[in-house]
């Protein structure tokens, strides 16, 4: 409820709380902020109590705490104590002090008792908090698993050289960290147990409204679908290389699609956590294999010639401190285009922010998220720089974006490919599951009123959607059978915007709205009324000029992201034109020739 001034003292509203209230259009920006501020205060108090009761920690006590069977009961009791400290009391369900009545129009005509409101809020908050168990250490692991994709780093260095490669990884890594900080601050400012946030589109709903959330979810669905197409093409390339290009490339994609359709019937990721852990260790083994092979053996020239625009005869290995000349470029003979293709690959490797809101929603202390994210981003940047520079120094210009396919001998290459195949199919299951849920829940169900997945009709729609998406992914992969190129298109068009431009828009909208408030405005929890003393265009102008430096920097950051996206998309398309032209890849759309021949 909003007003341009207080009018009487209406009775408090009886709200729906929790996930069902996540997208309540009647809740104002000020109300979200009020309850978020209350939530953060409670979290800080609970954390203080927790550390006071726990005392100093030793290695033995830490291990004992990790394996304690009573940890959840202890946490629940601590939550209860924390909420009572803030003035909340347990409910007396058998003797409610007040009764809610309604008039003929359905409006409340009685005052809801404070005990009933407090009890309901306290009980709901305790139940909600019990589901939030992730620590900042868990966030480090989740962010690292979500973002880390080291295989394209040598390709970036081969396209831009040592100096620009290090500089670009640092600059874009810092910018990705800034975007993560934006999501962190907006989450802390708008999330609460009453109105929890759980997906990337939720903060946009609270800042800009329902239509913006729908637009974000549609773009997110397209990006996730394109990521599945990238994985399909990558898996097909691995199978073709293991088979020594003796299988028609289209057939290898059909094999991947069939396996994907079987695995895609899984609707829950609950039992896949051990696979995710296995994937991390398999990646580490593959990482070591590639480093050793790159330092001891020559590259797989035939595979590289089949995927790049490099001259089709072996030349001496060359590395460059600055940008390599056109003769040594991999994806395009146009130097600027080739270098921006590297930027696309780099941005694709830094993408993953769309899951940050979901990670924050799992945290017991969301304010600690920044520690886990910062450590993860630093670790990821260091891995990219070291791996990319070391392999580039050993191999020179001879590499592709999926570096495991360009190593020799065949036995070592096959071992790495088998590991890549396993981790790739795990990634396909995860990405496809998330993609399906985003498309069905956030687009079809939210916009087109499809039935819930829990209903019989919803299950039929769910199972029908899977094969359709797989067939579309197959069409995209078969039409553009060049992994370097399709990764760069996705990186330039989607990953760059989701990692840089879109978070900037979110922060600008949030900060302008926050700064536009006047003295006497805000949300009253007793009446449930939001007071605003102004409205319209000038309100947002006032909000912008209150923090001119911060807002101008954010606006420039947004424009820089858009410019990079435009140039990156152009470079990716130019690269595809070059690589499918004379002297490029042997693979053709819907053809049998393998791009890893």
XYZ file of C-alpha atoms in Angstrom:
597
model
C 0.000 0.000 0.000
C 1.283 3.449 -0.865
C 0.110 6.910 0.032
C 1.194 10.513 -0.305
C 0.822 10.940 3.448
C -0.604 9.055 6.412
C -4.389 8.814 6.420
C -5.687 7.459 9.692
C -4.356 4.301 11.316
C -5.559 1.324 9.314
C -5.286 -2.167 10.704
C -2.195 -4.167 9.769
C -2.528 -6.369 6.730
C -2.496 -10.121 7.018
C 0.347 -10.992 4.664
C 1.395 -14.215 3.037
C 5.044 -14.807 3.916
C 7.814 -16.897 2.484
C 8.245 -18.200 -1.093
C 4.569 -17.600 -1.896
C 5.094 -13.876 -1.230
C 8.318 -13.692 -3.246
C 6.587 -12.090 -6.242
C 3.804 -10.166 -4.499
C 3.264 -7.041 -6.629
C 1.573 -5.186 -3.771
C 4.776 -5.090 -1.723
C 6.636 -1.813 -2.147
C 10.372 -1.230 -2.498
C 10.406 0.448 0.932
C 8.733 -2.564 2.571
C 11.298 -4.925 1.077
C 14.033 -2.670 2.455
C 12.456 -2.439 5.909
C 12.235 -6.184 6.438
C 15.671 -6.759 4.895
C 17.176 -4.313 7.403
C 15.411 -6.139 10.244
C 16.669 -9.470 8.898
C 20.280 -8.327 8.726
C 20.104 -7.005 12.314
C 18.786 -10.346 13.539
C 21.489 -12.220 11.635
C 24.212 -10.084 13.189
C 22.804 -10.660 16.682
C 22.494 -14.397 16.133
C 26.048 -14.532 14.819
C 27.311 -12.681 17.896
C 25.495 -15.123 20.195
C 26.799 -18.087 18.223
C 30.444 -16.987 18.500
C 30.022 -16.111 22.185
C 28.588 -19.569 22.972
C 31.087 -21.408 20.774
C 34.187 -19.719 22.140
C 37.611 -20.080 20.564
C 38.047 -22.900 18.071
C 40.673 -25.598 17.799
C 41.204 -28.105 14.992
C 39.651 -30.863 17.145
C 36.566 -28.832 18.065
C 36.077 -27.788 14.440
C 36.139 -31.405 13.255
C 33.845 -32.451 16.087
C 31.380 -29.698 15.155
C 31.379 -30.760 11.516
C 30.264 -34.279 12.412
C 27.912 -33.442 15.274
C 24.487 -35.003 14.814
C 22.856 -32.308 16.892
C 24.013 -29.315 14.862
C 20.590 -28.574 13.396
C 18.863 -28.706 16.777
C 21.547 -26.430 18.205
C 21.094 -23.986 15.344
C 17.310 -23.943 15.775
C 17.658 -23.268 19.506
C 20.126 -20.475 18.789
C 17.698 -18.942 16.282
C 14.914 -19.047 18.884
C 17.085 -17.283 21.432
C 18.133 -14.706 18.889
C 14.597 -13.814 17.907
C 13.480 -13.606 21.557
C 16.287 -11.124 22.205
C 14.707 -8.841 19.628
C 11.395 -8.854 21.499
C 9.673 -11.810 19.834
C 7.780 -14.233 22.011
C 6.563 -17.775 21.359
C 2.953 -18.069 20.264
C 0.033 -19.297 22.341
C -1.901 -21.071 19.616
C -4.661 -22.279 21.955
C -5.427 -18.786 23.286
C -5.129 -16.200 20.528
C -5.621 -12.702 21.868
C -7.309 -11.225 18.791
C -9.476 -12.351 15.917
C -9.265 -11.054 12.375
C -12.577 -10.042 10.809
C -13.406 -8.616 7.406
C -16.053 -6.290 6.056
C -18.228 -7.001 3.041
C -15.481 -5.841 0.712
C -12.958 -8.225 2.237
C -10.952 -5.542 4.086
C -9.668 -6.088 7.618
C -11.839 -4.334 10.233
C -10.108 -5.512 13.373
C -6.658 -5.053 14.735
C -4.452 -8.110 14.471
C -2.897 -8.771 17.809
C 0.801 -8.139 18.136
C 1.313 -11.559 19.703
C -0.257 -13.287 16.682
C 1.830 -11.275 14.189
C 5.055 -11.727 16.136
C 4.482 -15.430 16.685
C 3.707 -16.063 13.034
C 6.735 -14.127 11.898
C 9.006 -15.803 14.454
C 7.832 -19.324 13.586
C 8.122 -18.693 9.866
C 11.565 -17.142 10.241
C 12.882 -20.057 12.321
C 11.605 -22.536 9.736
C 13.072 -20.490 6.897
C 16.431 -20.071 8.616
C 16.691 -23.818 9.214
C 16.932 -24.269 5.441
C 19.834 -21.848 5.132
C 22.986 -23.719 6.079
C 25.767 -22.662 3.661
C 28.848 -20.931 5.086
C 31.233 -18.602 3.275
C 33.584 -21.570 2.849
C 30.813 -23.401 0.994
C 30.325 -20.316 -1.167
C 34.002 -20.397 -2.147
C 33.515 -23.980 -3.334
C 30.226 -23.246 -5.122
C 31.464 -20.116 -6.907
C 34.676 -21.854 -7.952
C 32.767 -24.878 -9.286
C 30.244 -22.620 -11.038
C 32.729 -20.298 -12.767
C 36.089 -22.057 -13.125
C 36.617 -23.098 -16.751
C 40.349 -23.114 -17.348
C 40.538 -24.945 -20.701
C 40.125 -21.778 -22.799
C 42.843 -19.736 -21.035
C 45.730 -20.738 -23.370
C 43.540 -19.827 -26.377
C 43.145 -16.326 -24.913
C 46.906 -15.875 -24.461
C 47.560 -17.179 -27.984
C 45.177 -14.542 -29.365
C 46.357 -11.485 -27.398
C 49.859 -12.306 -26.096
C 51.347 -12.511 -22.600
C 50.985 -8.882 -21.493
C 47.423 -8.182 -22.669
C 46.382 -11.677 -21.535
C 47.419 -11.053 -17.939
C 46.011 -7.509 -17.986
C 42.660 -8.584 -19.448
C 42.221 -11.451 -16.992
C 42.915 -9.069 -14.095
C 40.666 -6.253 -15.395
C 37.744 -8.473 -16.323
C 38.193 -10.467 -13.107
C 37.992 -7.282 -11.010
C 34.933 -6.188 -13.010
C 33.293 -9.591 -12.477
C 33.991 -9.210 -8.752
C 32.353 -5.769 -8.812
C 29.257 -7.252 -10.456
C 29.187 -9.951 -7.790
C 29.391 -7.225 -5.132
C 26.379 -5.535 -6.763
C 24.260 -8.680 -6.469
C 25.477 -9.102 -2.884
C 24.494 -5.551 -1.866
C 21.104 -5.674 -3.572
C 20.357 -9.040 -1.967
C 21.226 -7.719 1.490
C 19.038 -4.676 0.847
C 15.918 -6.517 -0.346
C 15.921 -10.109 0.959
C 14.281 -11.254 4.186
C 12.618 -14.328 5.666
C 9.267 -12.669 4.936
C 10.100 -11.980 1.297
C 12.974 -14.270 0.313
C 14.790 -14.069 -3.011
C 15.849 -17.260 -4.771
C 16.632 -16.553 -8.439
C 18.469 -14.025 -10.601
C 15.221 -12.431 -11.786
C 13.908 -11.705 -8.255
C 15.930 -8.522 -7.538
C 14.903 -7.114 -10.930
C 11.261 -7.721 -10.004
C 11.680 -5.736 -6.781
C 13.535 -2.857 -8.418
C 11.910 -2.600 -11.866
C 8.755 -4.745 -11.819
C 7.275 -7.889 -13.342
C 7.959 -7.157 -17.025
C 11.672 -6.644 -16.426
C 11.843 -9.902 -14.494
C 10.174 -11.723 -17.388
C 12.650 -10.189 -19.856
C 15.605 -11.213 -17.669
C 14.280 -14.761 -17.310
C 13.734 -15.095 -21.073
C 17.304 -13.922 -21.792
C 18.608 -16.196 -19.051
C 16.772 -19.146 -20.605
C 18.299 -18.422 -24.021
C 21.785 -18.170 -22.528
C 21.410 -21.441 -20.637
C 20.057 -23.152 -23.761
C 23.029 -21.901 -25.802
C 25.365 -23.187 -23.075
C 23.779 -26.629 -23.496
C 24.374 -26.386 -27.276
C 28.033 -25.520 -26.568
C 28.338 -28.588 -24.328
C 26.713 -30.794 -26.980
C 29.214 -29.612 -29.592
C 32.129 -30.049 -27.182
C 31.067 -33.586 -26.210
C 30.565 -34.545 -29.857
C 34.060 -33.252 -30.671
C 35.551 -35.362 -27.893
C 33.755 -38.517 -29.069
C 34.878 -37.857 -32.660
C 38.490 -37.455 -31.543
C 38.431 -40.587 -29.381
C 37.065 -42.460 -32.431
C 39.886 -41.009 -34.567
C 37.288 -39.245 -36.752
C 36.007 -42.604 -38.023
C 32.406 -41.751 -37.083
C 30.385 -39.184 -39.016
C 30.362 -36.003 -36.906
C 26.581 -35.689 -37.115
C 26.308 -39.201 -35.662
C 28.483 -38.228 -32.689
C 26.100 -35.346 -31.955
C 23.128 -37.708 -32.166
C 24.871 -39.963 -29.614
C 25.308 -37.003 -27.262
C 21.670 -35.962 -27.720
C 20.360 -39.456 -26.964
C 22.472 -39.726 -23.790
C 21.360 -36.229 -22.836
C 17.687 -37.090 -23.306
C 18.054 -40.051 -20.949
C 19.906 -38.045 -18.310
C 17.597 -35.054 -18.810
C 14.625 -36.938 -17.352
C 16.058 -36.243 -13.888
C 13.943 -33.517 -12.277
C 15.902 -33.153 -9.044
C 19.608 -32.528 -8.474
C 19.468 -33.752 -4.880
C 21.315 -37.021 -5.573
C 23.895 -35.519 -7.926
C 26.060 -33.764 -5.325
C 28.579 -36.608 -5.272
C 28.861 -36.334 -9.065
C 29.674 -32.636 -8.717
C 32.421 -33.440 -6.222
C 33.754 -36.138 -8.557
C 33.698 -33.636 -11.414
C 36.008 -31.294 -9.497
C 38.602 -34.016 -8.931
C 38.357 -35.256 -12.510
C 38.992 -31.686 -13.662
C 42.089 -31.470 -11.451
C 43.475 -34.712 -12.932
C 42.772 -33.466 -16.466
C 44.430 -30.144 -15.608
C 47.640 -31.944 -14.591
C 47.573 -34.197 -17.667
C 47.398 -31.186 -19.998
C 50.206 -29.305 -18.234
C 52.504 -32.337 -18.428
C 51.592 -33.173 -22.045
C 52.042 -29.563 -23.195
C 55.547 -29.438 -21.724
C 56.725 -32.827 -23.076
C 55.009 -33.467 -26.414
C 54.207 -31.515 -29.602
C 50.616 -30.385 -30.210
C 48.075 -32.267 -32.356
C 48.588 -30.243 -35.519
C 45.820 -31.919 -37.569
C 43.222 -31.084 -34.939
C 44.402 -27.478 -34.731
C 44.491 -27.030 -38.523
C 40.934 -28.420 -38.721
C 39.543 -25.807 -36.305
C 41.536 -22.613 -36.919
C 42.675 -20.270 -39.688
C 46.379 -20.897 -39.012
C 48.494 -21.791 -42.081
C 48.103 -25.490 -42.822
C 51.804 -26.268 -42.542
C 53.828 -26.582 -39.365
C 55.775 -23.429 -38.541
C 58.163 -22.753 -35.666
C 56.466 -22.169 -32.339
C 56.048 -18.447 -31.585
C 54.931 -16.582 -28.501
C 54.417 -12.824 -28.241
C 54.518 -10.329 -25.401
C 51.886 -8.237 -27.191
C 49.161 -9.074 -29.732
C 50.312 -11.665 -32.306
C 50.291 -10.592 -35.985
C 47.446 -11.843 -38.251
C 49.471 -14.827 -39.521
C 49.512 -16.289 -35.989
C 45.866 -15.642 -35.102
C 43.544 -18.604 -34.544
C 39.993 -17.489 -35.334
C 40.290 -14.548 -37.735
C 42.939 -12.844 -39.880
C 41.436 -9.495 -38.884
C 43.585 -8.664 -35.865
C 40.982 -6.657 -33.924
C 38.341 -9.323 -34.523
C 40.709 -12.084 -33.415
C 41.576 -10.272 -30.184
C 37.948 -9.613 -29.314
C 37.213 -13.284 -29.898
C 39.699 -13.893 -27.078
C 37.791 -11.419 -24.906
C 34.578 -13.363 -25.624
C 36.266 -16.606 -24.544
C 37.557 -14.931 -21.385
C 34.160 -13.496 -20.479
C 32.539 -16.889 -21.073
C 35.018 -18.308 -18.537
C 34.103 -15.617 -15.968
C 30.338 -16.018 -16.409
C 28.281 -17.595 -13.637
C 26.803 -14.649 -11.763
C 23.265 -15.734 -12.571
C 23.553 -18.335 -9.773
C 24.826 -15.897 -7.135
C 21.344 -15.019 -5.863
C 20.603 -18.737 -5.404
C 23.894 -19.121 -3.510
C 23.081 -16.154 -1.257
C 19.640 -17.620 -0.566
C 21.328 -20.744 0.862
C 23.549 -18.842 3.312
C 23.042 -18.719 7.046
C 24.923 -15.400 7.171
C 24.539 -13.762 3.722
C 26.801 -10.901 4.825
C 29.703 -13.398 4.695
C 29.118 -14.086 0.995
C 31.601 -11.413 -0.027
C 34.457 -13.298 1.672
C 33.770 -16.525 -0.202
C 33.195 -14.741 -3.493
C 36.355 -12.612 -3.181
C 38.544 -15.631 -2.406
C 36.972 -17.583 -5.285
C 37.443 -14.768 -7.808
C 41.091 -14.297 -6.837
C 41.724 -18.049 -7.023
C 39.991 -18.318 -10.415
C 41.973 -15.403 -11.888
C 45.259 -16.879 -10.655
C 44.448 -20.296 -12.151
C 43.504 -18.725 -15.496
C 46.668 -16.639 -15.691
C 49.099 -19.368 -14.604
C 47.548 -22.137 -16.718
C 47.096 -19.956 -19.778
C 50.595 -18.464 -19.662
C 52.372 -21.771 -18.955
C 50.629 -23.698 -21.745
C 51.072 -20.799 -24.200
C 54.780 -20.665 -23.369
C 55.108 -24.387 -24.104
C 52.852 -24.703 -27.163
C 52.878 -21.252 -28.740
C 50.213 -20.491 -31.329
C 49.109 -24.121 -31.755
C 45.972 -24.568 -29.661
C 42.178 -24.512 -29.680
C 39.651 -23.295 -27.121
C 39.210 -26.848 -25.761
C 42.907 -27.337 -25.067
C 42.595 -31.032 -24.203
C 41.927 -31.818 -27.869
C 45.243 -30.363 -29.038
C 47.664 -32.441 -26.949
C 49.581 -35.585 -27.881
C 50.322 -38.509 -27.824
C 47.012 -40.178 -28.628
C 46.992 -42.268 -25.444
C 47.419 -39.207 -23.220
C 44.957 -37.260 -25.336
C 42.389 -40.066 -25.011
C 42.836 -40.227 -21.230
C 42.176 -36.505 -21.014
C 39.252 -36.773 -23.410
C 37.621 -39.545 -21.373
C 37.873 -37.385 -18.258
C 36.507 -34.439 -20.248
C 33.670 -36.613 -21.497
C 32.673 -37.589 -17.959
C 32.833 -34.052 -16.573
C 31.060 -32.756 -19.692
C 28.093 -35.085 -19.243
C 27.865 -34.113 -15.563
C 27.807 -30.471 -16.685
C 25.162 -31.278 -19.297
C 22.903 -32.825 -16.644
C 23.314 -29.786 -14.376
C 22.986 -27.122 -17.068
C 20.077 -28.824 -18.800
C 18.209 -29.314 -15.528
C 18.669 -25.651 -14.587
C 17.775 -24.600 -18.143
C 14.595 -26.701 -18.111
C 13.476 -25.329 -14.764
C 14.191 -21.737 -15.765
C 12.291 -22.085 -19.033
C 9.360 -23.976 -17.535
C 8.967 -22.248 -14.163
C 10.078 -18.701 -14.937
C 8.826 -18.409 -18.531
C 6.122 -20.941 -19.405
C 4.505 -21.162 -15.971
C 4.982 -17.515 -14.944
C 4.074 -15.902 -18.288
C 1.943 -18.453 -20.145
C 0.206 -20.062 -17.127
C 1.449 -23.595 -17.718
C 0.460 -26.036 -14.923
C 2.916 -26.666 -12.037
C 5.391 -29.524 -12.461
C 3.841 -31.251 -9.455
C 0.559 -31.819 -11.350
C -0.029 -34.626 -13.843
C -0.391 -32.206 -16.766
C 2.690 -30.343 -15.626
C 4.715 -33.576 -15.648
C 3.594 -34.318 -19.208
C 4.561 -30.827 -20.345
C 7.913 -31.183 -18.561
C 8.730 -34.491 -20.253
C 7.639 -33.099 -23.635
C 9.780 -29.967 -23.254
C 12.991 -31.961 -22.737
C 13.195 -33.642 -26.174
C 12.186 -30.381 -27.871
C 15.087 -28.524 -26.236
C 17.518 -31.326 -27.095
C 16.454 -31.257 -30.738
C 16.897 -27.472 -30.851
C 20.355 -27.790 -29.231
C 21.247 -30.383 -31.869
C 20.138 -28.015 -34.649
C 22.296 -25.170 -33.271
C 25.358 -27.393 -32.790
C 25.018 -29.056 -36.214
C 24.537 -25.703 -37.942
C 27.653 -24.109 -36.388
C 30.179 -26.956 -35.864
C 32.997 -24.750 -34.600
C 33.456 -24.753 -30.828
C 35.674 -21.655 -30.757
C 33.096 -19.687 -32.705
C 29.947 -20.727 -30.854
C 31.620 -20.136 -27.474
C 32.563 -16.635 -28.622
C 29.019 -15.863 -29.825
C 27.539 -16.939 -26.487
C 30.263 -15.036 -24.626
C 29.783 -11.797 -26.574
C 26.009 -11.777 -26.802
C 24.952 -13.246 -23.450
C 27.742 -13.914 -20.941
C 29.206 -10.435 -21.231
C 25.856 -8.769 -20.567
C 24.868 -11.068 -17.701
C 28.282 -10.631 -16.079
C 28.727 -6.863 -16.527
C 25.954 -4.802 -18.186
C 22.843 -6.260 -16.515
C 24.163 -6.126 -12.909
C 25.109 -2.478 -13.561
C 21.505 -1.678 -14.548
C 20.287 -3.409 -11.384
C 22.605 -1.382 -9.141
C 21.742 1.891 -10.858
C 18.009 1.268 -10.403
C 18.391 0.113 -6.796
C 20.688 2.953 -5.741
C 18.599 5.671 -7.452
C 15.427 4.383 -5.774
C 17.166 4.211 -2.413
C 18.613 7.720 -2.748
C 15.316 9.266 -3.874
C 13.671 8.900 -0.444
C 12.772 12.084 1.448
C 12.583 12.734 5.169
C 9.314 11.300 6.503
C 8.999 8.682 3.780
C 9.197 4.950 4.332
C 7.315 1.851 5.417
C 5.284 1.647 8.635
C 5.143 -1.977 9.877
C 2.190 -1.261 12.181
C -0.161 0.144 9.571
C 1.420 -1.706 6.666
C 1.474 1.576 4.752
C 4.261 3.024 2.601
C 4.497 6.812 2.609
C 5.911 8.695 -0.379
C 5.825 12.472 -0.616
C 6.653 12.670 -4.324
C 6.392 10.603 -7.477
C 7.162 10.679 -11.171
C 10.242 11.345 -13.247
C 11.719 14.045 -11.005
C 11.867 11.607 -8.068
C 14.402 9.494 -9.946
C 16.336 12.566 -11.116
C 16.627 13.574 -7.465
C 17.831 10.081 -6.581
C 20.485 10.169 -9.315
C 21.928 13.564 -8.364
C 22.138 12.647 -4.671
C 24.961 10.201 -5.509
C 26.299 11.619 -8.781
C 29.768 10.069 -8.722
C 28.596 6.535 -7.874
C 25.726 6.636 -10.356
C 27.834 8.079 -13.179
C 30.533 5.442 -12.686
C 27.873 2.714 -12.744
C 26.318 4.202 -15.883
C 29.720 4.266 -17.614
C 30.316 0.677 -16.471
C 26.990 -0.314 -18.037
C 27.798 1.478 -21.308
C 31.275 -0.107 -21.407
C 29.667 -3.518 -20.963
C 27.232 -2.838 -23.804
C 30.061 -1.646 -26.054
C 32.126 -4.751 -25.312
C 29.084 -6.924 -25.989
C 28.501 -5.260 -29.345
C 32.136 -5.509 -30.412
C 32.434 -9.024 -29.038
C 29.375 -10.237 -30.927
C 30.650 -8.621 -34.129
C 34.065 -10.216 -33.634
C 32.504 -13.638 -33.020
C 30.467 -13.418 -36.237
C 33.516 -12.208 -38.196
C 35.468 -15.088 -36.741
C 32.852 -17.610 -37.854
C 32.860 -16.117 -41.358
C 36.661 -16.464 -41.493
C 36.841 -19.943 -40.007
C 34.198 -21.333 -42.382
C 35.857 -19.586 -45.341
C 38.914 -20.605 -47.384
C 41.758 -21.946 -45.255
C 39.513 -22.450 -42.211
C 37.827 -25.473 -40.646
C 37.126 -28.639 -42.616
C 33.816 -29.047 -40.801
C 30.637 -27.906 -42.536
C 27.076 -27.377 -41.363
C 25.258 -30.718 -41.217
C 28.304 -32.495 -42.641
C 30.223 -35.657 -41.734
C 33.674 -34.065 -41.656
C 34.974 -33.839 -38.099
C 36.342 -30.513 -36.782
C 38.981 -32.512 -34.867
C 40.257 -34.521 -37.842
